[in-house]
mmCIF file with all atom_site columns, C-alpha atoms in Angstrom:
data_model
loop_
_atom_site.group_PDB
_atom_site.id
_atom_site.type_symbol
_atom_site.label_atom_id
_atom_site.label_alt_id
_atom_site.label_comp_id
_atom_site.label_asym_id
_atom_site.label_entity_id
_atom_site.label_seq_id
_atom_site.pdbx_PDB_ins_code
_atom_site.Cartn_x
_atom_site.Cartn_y
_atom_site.Cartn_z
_atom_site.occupancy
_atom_site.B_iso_or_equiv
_atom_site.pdbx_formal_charge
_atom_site.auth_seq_id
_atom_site.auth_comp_id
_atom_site.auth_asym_id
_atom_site.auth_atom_id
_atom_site.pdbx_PDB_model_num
ATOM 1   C CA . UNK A 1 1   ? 58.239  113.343 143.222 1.00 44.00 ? 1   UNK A CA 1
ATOM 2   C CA . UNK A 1 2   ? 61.680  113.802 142.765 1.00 53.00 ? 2   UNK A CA 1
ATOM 3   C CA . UNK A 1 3   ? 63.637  114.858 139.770 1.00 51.00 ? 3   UNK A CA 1
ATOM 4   C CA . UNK A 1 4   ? 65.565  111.969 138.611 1.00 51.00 ? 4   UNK A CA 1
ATOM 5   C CA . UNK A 1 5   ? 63.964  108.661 139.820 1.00 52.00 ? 5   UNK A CA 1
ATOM 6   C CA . UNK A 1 6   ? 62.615  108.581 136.648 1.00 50.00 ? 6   UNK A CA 1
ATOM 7   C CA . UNK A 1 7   ? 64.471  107.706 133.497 1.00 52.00 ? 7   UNK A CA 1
ATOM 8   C CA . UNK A 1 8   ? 65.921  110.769 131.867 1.00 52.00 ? 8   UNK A CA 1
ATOM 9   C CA . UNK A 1 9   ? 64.184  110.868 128.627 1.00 53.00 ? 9   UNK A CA 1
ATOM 10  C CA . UNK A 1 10  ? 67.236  110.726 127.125 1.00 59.00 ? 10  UNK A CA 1
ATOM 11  C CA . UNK A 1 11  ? 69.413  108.089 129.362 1.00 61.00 ? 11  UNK A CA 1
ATOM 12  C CA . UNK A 1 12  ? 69.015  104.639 130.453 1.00 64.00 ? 12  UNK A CA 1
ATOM 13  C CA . UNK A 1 13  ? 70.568  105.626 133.719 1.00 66.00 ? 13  UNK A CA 1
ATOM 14  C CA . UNK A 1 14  ? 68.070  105.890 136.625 1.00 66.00 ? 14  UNK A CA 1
ATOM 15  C CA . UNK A 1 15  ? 69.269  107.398 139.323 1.00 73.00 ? 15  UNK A CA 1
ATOM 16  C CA . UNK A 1 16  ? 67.616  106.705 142.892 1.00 76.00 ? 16  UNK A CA 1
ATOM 17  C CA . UNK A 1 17  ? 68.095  110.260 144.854 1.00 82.00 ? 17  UNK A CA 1
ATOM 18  C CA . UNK A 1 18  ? 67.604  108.055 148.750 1.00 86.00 ? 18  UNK A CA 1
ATOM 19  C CA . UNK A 1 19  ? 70.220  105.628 147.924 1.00 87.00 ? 19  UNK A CA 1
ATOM 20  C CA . UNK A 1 20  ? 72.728  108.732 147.188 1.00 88.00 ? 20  UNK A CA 1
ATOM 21  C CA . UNK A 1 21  ? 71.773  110.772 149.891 1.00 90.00 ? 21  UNK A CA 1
ATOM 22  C CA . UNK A 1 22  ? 71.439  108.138 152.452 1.00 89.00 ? 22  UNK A CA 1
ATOM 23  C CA . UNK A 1 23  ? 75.299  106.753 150.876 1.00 89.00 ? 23  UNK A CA 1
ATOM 24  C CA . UNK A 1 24  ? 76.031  110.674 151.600 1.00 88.00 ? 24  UNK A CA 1
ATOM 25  C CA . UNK A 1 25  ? 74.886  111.082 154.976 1.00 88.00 ? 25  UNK A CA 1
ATOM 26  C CA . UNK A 1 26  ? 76.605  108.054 156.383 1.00 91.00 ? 26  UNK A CA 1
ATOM 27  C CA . UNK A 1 27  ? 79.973  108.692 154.621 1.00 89.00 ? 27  UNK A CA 1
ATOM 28  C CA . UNK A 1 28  ? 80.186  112.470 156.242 1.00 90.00 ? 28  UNK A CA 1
ATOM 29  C CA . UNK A 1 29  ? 78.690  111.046 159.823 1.00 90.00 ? 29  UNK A CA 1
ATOM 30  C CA . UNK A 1 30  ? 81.656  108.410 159.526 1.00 91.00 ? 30  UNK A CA 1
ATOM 31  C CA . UNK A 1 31  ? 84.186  111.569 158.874 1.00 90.00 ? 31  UNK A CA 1
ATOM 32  C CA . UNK A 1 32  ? 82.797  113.306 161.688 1.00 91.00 ? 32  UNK A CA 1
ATOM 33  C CA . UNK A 1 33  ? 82.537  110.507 164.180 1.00 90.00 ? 33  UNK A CA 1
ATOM 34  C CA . UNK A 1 34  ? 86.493  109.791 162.886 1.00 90.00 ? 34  UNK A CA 1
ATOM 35  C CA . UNK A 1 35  ? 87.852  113.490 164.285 1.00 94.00 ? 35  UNK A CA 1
ATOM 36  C CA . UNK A 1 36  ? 89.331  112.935 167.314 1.00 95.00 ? 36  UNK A CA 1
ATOM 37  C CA . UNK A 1 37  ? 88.453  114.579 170.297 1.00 95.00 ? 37  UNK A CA 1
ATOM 38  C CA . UNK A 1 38  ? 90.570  116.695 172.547 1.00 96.00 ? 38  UNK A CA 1
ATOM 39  C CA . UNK A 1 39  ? 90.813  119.309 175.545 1.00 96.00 ? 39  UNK A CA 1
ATOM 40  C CA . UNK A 1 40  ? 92.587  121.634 173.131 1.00 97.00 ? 40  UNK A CA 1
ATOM 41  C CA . UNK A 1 41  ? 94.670  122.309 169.939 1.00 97.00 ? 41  UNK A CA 1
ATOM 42  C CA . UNK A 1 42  ? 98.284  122.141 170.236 1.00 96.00 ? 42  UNK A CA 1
ATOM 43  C CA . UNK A 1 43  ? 99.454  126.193 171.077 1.00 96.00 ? 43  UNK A CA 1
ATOM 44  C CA . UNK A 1 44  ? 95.906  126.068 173.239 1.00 98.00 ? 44  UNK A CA 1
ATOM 45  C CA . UNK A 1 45  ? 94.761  125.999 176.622 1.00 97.00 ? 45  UNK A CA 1
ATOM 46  C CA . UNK A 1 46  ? 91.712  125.289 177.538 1.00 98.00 ? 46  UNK A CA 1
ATOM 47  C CA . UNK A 1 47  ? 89.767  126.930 181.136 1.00 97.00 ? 47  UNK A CA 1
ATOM 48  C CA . UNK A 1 48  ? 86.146  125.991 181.823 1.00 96.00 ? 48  UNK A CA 1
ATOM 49  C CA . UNK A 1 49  ? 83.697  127.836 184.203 1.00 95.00 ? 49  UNK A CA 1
ATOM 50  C CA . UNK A 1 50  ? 80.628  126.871 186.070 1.00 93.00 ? 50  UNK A CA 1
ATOM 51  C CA . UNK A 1 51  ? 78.026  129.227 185.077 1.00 91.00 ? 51  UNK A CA 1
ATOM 52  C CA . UNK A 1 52  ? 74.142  128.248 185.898 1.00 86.00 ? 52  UNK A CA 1
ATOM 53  C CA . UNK A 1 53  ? 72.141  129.299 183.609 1.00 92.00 ? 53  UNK A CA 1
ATOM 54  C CA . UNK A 1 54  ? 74.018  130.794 180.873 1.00 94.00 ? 54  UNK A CA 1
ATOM 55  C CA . UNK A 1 55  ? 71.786  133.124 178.350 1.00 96.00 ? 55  UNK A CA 1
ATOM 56  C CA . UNK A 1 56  ? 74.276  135.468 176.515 1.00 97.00 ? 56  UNK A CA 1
ATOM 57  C CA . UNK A 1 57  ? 77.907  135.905 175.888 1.00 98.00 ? 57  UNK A CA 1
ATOM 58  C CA . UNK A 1 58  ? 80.102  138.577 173.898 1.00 97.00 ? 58  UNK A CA 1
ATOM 59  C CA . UNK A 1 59  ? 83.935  139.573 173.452 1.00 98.00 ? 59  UNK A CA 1
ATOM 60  C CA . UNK A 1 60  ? 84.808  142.895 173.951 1.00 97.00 ? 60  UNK A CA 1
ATOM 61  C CA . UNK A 1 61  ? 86.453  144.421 170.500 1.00 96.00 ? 61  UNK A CA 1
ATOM 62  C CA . UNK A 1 62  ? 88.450  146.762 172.153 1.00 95.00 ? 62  UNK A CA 1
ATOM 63  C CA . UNK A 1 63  ? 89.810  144.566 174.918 1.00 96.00 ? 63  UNK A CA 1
ATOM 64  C CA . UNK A 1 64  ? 89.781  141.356 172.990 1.00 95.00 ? 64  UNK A CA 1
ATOM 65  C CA . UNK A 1 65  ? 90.774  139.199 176.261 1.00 97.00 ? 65  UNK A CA 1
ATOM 66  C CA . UNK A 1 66  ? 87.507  140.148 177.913 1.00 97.00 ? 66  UNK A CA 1
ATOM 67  C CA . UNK A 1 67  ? 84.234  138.712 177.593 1.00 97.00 ? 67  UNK A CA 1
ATOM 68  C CA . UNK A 1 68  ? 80.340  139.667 178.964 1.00 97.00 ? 68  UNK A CA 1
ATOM 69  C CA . UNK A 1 69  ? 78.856  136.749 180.142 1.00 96.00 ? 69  UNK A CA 1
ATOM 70  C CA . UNK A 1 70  ? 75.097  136.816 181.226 1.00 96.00 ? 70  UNK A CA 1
ATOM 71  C CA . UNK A 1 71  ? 73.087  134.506 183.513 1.00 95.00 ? 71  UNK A CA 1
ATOM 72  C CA . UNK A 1 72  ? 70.974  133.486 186.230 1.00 92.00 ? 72  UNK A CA 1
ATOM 73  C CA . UNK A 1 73  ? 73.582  134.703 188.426 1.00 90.00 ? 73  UNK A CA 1
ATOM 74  C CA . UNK A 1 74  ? 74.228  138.155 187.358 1.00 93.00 ? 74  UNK A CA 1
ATOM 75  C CA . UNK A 1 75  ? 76.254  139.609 184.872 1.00 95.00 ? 75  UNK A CA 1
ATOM 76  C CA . UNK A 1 76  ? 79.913  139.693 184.916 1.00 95.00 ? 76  UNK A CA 1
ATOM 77  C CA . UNK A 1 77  ? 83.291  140.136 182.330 1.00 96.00 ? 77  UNK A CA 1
ATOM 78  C CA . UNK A 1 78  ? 85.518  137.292 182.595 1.00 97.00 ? 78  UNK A CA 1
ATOM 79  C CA . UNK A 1 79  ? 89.297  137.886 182.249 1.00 97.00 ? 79  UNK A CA 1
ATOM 80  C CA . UNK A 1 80  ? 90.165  135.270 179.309 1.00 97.00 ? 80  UNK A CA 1
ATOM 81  C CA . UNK A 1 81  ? 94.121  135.167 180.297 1.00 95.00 ? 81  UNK A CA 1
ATOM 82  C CA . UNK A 1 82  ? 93.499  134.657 184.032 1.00 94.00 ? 82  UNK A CA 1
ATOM 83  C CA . UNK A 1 83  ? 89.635  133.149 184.069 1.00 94.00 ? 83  UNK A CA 1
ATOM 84  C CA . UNK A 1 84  ? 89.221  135.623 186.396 1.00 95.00 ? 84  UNK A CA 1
ATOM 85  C CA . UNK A 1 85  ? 85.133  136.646 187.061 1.00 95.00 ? 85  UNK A CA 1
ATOM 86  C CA . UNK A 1 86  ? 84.334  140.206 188.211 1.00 94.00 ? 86  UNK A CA 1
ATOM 87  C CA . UNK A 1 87  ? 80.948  140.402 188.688 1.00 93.00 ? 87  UNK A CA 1
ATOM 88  C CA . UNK A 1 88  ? 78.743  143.812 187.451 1.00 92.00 ? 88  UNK A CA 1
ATOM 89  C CA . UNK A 1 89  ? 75.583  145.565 187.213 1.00 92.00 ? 89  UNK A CA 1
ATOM 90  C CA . UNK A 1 90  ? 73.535  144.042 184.967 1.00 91.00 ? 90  UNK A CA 1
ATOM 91  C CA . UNK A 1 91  ? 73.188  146.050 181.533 1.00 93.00 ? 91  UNK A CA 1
ATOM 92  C CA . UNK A 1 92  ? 71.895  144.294 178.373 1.00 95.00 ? 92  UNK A CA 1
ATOM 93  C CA . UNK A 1 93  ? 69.199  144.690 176.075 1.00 96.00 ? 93  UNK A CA 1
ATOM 94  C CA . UNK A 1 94  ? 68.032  141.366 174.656 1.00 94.00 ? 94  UNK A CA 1
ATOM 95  C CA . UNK A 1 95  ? 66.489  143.105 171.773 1.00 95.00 ? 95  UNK A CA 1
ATOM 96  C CA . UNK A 1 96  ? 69.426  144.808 170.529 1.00 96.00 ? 96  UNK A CA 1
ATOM 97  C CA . UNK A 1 97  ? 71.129  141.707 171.482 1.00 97.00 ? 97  UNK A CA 1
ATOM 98  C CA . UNK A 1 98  ? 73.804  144.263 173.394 1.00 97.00 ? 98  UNK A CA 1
ATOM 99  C CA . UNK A 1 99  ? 75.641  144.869 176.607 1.00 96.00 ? 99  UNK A CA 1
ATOM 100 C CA . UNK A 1 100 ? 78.030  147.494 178.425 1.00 95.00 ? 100 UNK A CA 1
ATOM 101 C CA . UNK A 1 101 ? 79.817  147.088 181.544 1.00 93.00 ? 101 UNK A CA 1
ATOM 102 C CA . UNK A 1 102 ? 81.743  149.882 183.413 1.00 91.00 ? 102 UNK A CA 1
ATOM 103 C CA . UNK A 1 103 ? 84.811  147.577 183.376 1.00 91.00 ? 103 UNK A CA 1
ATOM 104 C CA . UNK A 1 104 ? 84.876  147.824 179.529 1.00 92.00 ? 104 UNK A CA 1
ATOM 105 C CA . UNK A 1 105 ? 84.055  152.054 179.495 1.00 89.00 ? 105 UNK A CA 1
ATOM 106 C CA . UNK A 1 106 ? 80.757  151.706 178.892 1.00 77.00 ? 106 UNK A CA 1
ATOM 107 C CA . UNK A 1 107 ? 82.108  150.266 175.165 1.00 94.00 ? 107 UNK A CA 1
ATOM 108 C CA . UNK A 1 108 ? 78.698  148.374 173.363 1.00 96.00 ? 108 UNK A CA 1
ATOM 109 C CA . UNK A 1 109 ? 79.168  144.599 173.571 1.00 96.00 ? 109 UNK A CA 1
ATOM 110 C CA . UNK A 1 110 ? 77.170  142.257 170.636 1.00 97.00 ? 110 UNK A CA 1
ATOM 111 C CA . UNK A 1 111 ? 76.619  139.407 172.419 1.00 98.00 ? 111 UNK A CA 1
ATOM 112 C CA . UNK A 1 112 ? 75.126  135.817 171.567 1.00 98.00 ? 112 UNK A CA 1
ATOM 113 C CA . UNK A 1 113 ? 73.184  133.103 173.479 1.00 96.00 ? 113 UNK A CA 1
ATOM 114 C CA . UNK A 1 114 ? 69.429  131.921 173.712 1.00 95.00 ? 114 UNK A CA 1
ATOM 115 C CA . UNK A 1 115 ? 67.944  134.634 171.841 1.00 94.00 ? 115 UNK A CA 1
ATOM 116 C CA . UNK A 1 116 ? 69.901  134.984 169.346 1.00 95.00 ? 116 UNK A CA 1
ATOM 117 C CA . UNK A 1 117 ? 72.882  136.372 167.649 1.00 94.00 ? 117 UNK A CA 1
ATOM 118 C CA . UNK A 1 118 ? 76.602  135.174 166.872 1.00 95.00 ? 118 UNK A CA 1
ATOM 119 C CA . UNK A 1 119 ? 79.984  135.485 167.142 1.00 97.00 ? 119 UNK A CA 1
ATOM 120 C CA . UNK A 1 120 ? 82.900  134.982 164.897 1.00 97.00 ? 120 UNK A CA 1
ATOM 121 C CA . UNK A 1 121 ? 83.573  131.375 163.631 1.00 98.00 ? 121 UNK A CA 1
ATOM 122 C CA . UNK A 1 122 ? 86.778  132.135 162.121 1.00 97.00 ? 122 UNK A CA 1
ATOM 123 C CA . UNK A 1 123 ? 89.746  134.154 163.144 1.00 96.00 ? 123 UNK A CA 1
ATOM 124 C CA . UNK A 1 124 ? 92.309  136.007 161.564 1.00 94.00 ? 124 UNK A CA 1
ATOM 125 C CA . UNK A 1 125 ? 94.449  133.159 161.295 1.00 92.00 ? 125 UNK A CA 1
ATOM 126 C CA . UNK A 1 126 ? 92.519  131.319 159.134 1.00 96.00 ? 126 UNK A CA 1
ATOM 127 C CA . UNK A 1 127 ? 91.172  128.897 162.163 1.00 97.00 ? 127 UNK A CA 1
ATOM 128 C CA . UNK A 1 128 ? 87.739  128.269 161.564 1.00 98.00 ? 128 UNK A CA 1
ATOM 129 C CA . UNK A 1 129 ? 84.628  126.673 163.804 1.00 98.00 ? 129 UNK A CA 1
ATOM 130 C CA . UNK A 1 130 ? 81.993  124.378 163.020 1.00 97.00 ? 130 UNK A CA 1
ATOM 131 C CA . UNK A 1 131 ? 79.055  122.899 164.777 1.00 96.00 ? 131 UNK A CA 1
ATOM 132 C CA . UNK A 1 132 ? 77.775  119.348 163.536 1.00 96.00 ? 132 UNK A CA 1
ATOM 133 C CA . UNK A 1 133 ? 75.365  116.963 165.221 1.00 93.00 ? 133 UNK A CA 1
ATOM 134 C CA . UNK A 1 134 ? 75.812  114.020 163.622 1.00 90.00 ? 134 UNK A CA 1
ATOM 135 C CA . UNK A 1 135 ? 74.088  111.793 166.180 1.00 90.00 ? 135 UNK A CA 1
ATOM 136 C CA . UNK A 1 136 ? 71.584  114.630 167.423 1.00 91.00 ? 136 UNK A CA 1
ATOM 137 C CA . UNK A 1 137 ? 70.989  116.058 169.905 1.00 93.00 ? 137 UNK A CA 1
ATOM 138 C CA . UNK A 1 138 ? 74.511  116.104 170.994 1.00 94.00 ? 138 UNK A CA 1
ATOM 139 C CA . UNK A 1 139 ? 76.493  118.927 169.523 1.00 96.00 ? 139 UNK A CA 1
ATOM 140 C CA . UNK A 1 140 ? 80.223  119.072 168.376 1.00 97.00 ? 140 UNK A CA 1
ATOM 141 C CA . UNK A 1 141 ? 82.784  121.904 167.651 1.00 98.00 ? 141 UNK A CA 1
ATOM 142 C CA . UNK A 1 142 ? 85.195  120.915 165.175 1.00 98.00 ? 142 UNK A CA 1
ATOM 143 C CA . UNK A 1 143 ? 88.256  123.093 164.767 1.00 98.00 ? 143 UNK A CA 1
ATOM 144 C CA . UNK A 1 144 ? 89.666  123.367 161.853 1.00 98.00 ? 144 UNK A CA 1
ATOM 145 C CA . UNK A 1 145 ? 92.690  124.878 161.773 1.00 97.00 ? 145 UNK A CA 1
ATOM 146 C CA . UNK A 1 146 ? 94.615  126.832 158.886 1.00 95.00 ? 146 UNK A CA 1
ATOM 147 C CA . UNK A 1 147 ? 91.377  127.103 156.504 1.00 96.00 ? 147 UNK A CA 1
ATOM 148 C CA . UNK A 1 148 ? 91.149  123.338 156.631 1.00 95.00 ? 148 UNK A CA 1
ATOM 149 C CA . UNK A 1 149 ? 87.708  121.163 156.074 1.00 95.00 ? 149 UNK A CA 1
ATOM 150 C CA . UNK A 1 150 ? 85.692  118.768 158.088 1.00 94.00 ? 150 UNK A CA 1
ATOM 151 C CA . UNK A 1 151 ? 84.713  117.514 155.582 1.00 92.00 ? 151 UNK A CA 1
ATOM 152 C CA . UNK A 1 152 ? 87.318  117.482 153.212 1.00 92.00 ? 152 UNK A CA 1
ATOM 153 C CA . UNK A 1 153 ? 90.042  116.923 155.832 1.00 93.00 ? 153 UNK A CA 1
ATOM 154 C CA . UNK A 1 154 ? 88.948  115.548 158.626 1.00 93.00 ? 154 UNK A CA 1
ATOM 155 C CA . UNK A 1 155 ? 92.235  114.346 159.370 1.00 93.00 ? 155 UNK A CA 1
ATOM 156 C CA . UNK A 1 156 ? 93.441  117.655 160.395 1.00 95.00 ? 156 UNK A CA 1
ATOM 157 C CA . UNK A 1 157 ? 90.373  118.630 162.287 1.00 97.00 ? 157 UNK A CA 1
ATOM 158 C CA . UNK A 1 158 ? 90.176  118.222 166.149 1.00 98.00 ? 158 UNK A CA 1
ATOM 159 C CA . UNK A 1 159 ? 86.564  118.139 168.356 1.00 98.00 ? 159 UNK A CA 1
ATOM 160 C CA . UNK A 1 160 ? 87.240  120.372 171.333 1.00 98.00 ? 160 UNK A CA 1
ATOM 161 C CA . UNK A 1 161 ? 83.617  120.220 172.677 1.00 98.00 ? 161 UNK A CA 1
ATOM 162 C CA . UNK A 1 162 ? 80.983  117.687 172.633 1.00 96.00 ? 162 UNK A CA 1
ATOM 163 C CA . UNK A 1 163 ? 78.000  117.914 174.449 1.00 95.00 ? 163 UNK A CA 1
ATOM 164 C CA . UNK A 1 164 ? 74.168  119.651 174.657 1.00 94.00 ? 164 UNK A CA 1
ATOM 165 C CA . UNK A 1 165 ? 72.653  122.735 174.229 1.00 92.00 ? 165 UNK A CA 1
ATOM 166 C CA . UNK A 1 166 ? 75.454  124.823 172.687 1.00 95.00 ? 166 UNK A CA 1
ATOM 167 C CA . UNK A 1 167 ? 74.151  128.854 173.396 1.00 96.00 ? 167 UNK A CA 1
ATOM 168 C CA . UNK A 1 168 ? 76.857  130.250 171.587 1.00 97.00 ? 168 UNK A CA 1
ATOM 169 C CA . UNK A 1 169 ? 80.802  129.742 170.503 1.00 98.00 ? 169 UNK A CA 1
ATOM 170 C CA . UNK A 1 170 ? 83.520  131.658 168.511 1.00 98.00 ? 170 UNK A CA 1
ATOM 171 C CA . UNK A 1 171 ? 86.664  133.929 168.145 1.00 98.00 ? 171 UNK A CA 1
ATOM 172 C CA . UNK A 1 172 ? 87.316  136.887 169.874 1.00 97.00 ? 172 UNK A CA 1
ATOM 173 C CA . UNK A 1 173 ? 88.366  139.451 167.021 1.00 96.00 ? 173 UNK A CA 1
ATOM 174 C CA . UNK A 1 174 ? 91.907  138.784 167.782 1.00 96.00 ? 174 UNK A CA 1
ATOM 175 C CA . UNK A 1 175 ? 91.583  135.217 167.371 1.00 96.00 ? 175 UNK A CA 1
ATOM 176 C CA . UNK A 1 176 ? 93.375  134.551 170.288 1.00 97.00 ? 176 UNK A CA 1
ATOM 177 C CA . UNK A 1 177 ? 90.531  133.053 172.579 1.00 98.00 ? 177 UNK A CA 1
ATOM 178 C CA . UNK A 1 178 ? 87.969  130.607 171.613 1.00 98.00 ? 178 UNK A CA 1
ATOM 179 C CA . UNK A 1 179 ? 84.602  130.751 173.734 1.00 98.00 ? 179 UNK A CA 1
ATOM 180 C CA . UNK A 1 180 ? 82.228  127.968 174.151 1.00 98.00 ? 180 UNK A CA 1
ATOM 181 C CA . UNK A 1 181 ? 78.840  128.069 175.753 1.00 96.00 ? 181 UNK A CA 1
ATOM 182 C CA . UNK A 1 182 ? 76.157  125.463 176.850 1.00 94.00 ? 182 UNK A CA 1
ATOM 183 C CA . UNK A 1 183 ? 73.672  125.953 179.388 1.00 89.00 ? 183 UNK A CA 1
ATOM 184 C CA . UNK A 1 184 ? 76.033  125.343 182.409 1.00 90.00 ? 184 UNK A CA 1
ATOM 185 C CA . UNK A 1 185 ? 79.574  125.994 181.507 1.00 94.00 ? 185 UNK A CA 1
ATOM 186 C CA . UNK A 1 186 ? 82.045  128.925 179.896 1.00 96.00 ? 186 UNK A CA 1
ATOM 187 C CA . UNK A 1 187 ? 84.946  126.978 177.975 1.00 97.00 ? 187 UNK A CA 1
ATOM 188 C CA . UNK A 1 188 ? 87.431  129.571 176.788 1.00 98.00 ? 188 UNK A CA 1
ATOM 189 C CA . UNK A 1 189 ? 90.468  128.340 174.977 1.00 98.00 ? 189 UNK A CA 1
ATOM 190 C CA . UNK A 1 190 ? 93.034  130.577 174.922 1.00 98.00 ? 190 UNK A CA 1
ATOM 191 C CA . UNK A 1 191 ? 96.239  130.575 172.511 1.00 96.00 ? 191 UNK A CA 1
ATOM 192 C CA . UNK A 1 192 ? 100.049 130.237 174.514 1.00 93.00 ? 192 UNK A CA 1
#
């Protein structure tokens, strides 16, 4: 039973709760559907890499250009300027939700995928990212640039991925790359 589809004892009003979240719903579905989409934000570039089976990803904090990515194929640190993958032993802990490589002196990568975790959705420069599924199961990023709202402003929000099975997305600490992961492909956006 819900609250107010009753009369208010002391109102004539009566308000129907489905009508106004239903009216809701399709008025922020029609903002989102409204952002356009794009390969990347003005000042970005945008580099996307085949990886099968992608499980976990994480930027290094000391090297903020570099990131762990974990797969089926191995493990490796991809060079975010270049796109370049160097391949490594394999050293993660899916509990701790952690990984080192000897590229990155043995420094303790958090990293984020299918069991787990998360990295930044905002960056220093007041960029933020936001997953919606309006029309589930596929998944949108929205960028939102300068502290700006999908919801509020969708007009100055851009889509820069659409698609299934997001594993994990975010800022480097930087906030100079972007990384997006499904179950196939690496997307890293970098800023020029």
């Amino acid at each position: 039973m819900r609250l107010f589809n009753k009369k208010n004892l002391n109102s004539n009003v009566n308000y129907n709760t489905d009508e106004i979240e239903n009216n809701n719903r399709r008025a922020v579905c029609e903002k989102l559907e409204n952002i356009p989409n794009v390969d990347a934000p003005v000042g970005w570039n945008r580099i996307e890499i085949a990886v099968g089976g992608l499980m976990y990803v994480g930027f290094s904090e000391v090297d903020t250009k570099k990131i762990i990515c974990i797969s089926s194929q191995g493990q490796s640190v991809i060079n975010c300027e270049t796109g370049e993958v160097n391949f490594c032993d394999e050293n993660y802990d899916e509990l701790e939700l952690t990984a080192i490589a000897e590229e990155l002196e043995s420094e303790i990568i958090h990293i984020a995928g299918i069991g787990g975790g998360g990295l930044r959705h905002f960056s220093i420069n007041g960029d933020i990212l936001v997953s919606v599924a309006p029309q589930y199961p596929i998944e949108k990023i929205i960028f939102q640039p300068n502290y700006k709202s999908c919801f509020t402003q969708p007009e100055d929000c851009l889509c820069i991925y659409k698609g299934y099975e997001i594993r994990a997305y975010g800022f480097s600490k930087c906030g100079n790359y972007i990384v997006i992961c499904d179950s196939a492909d690496l997307i890293i956006f970098k800023r020029v």
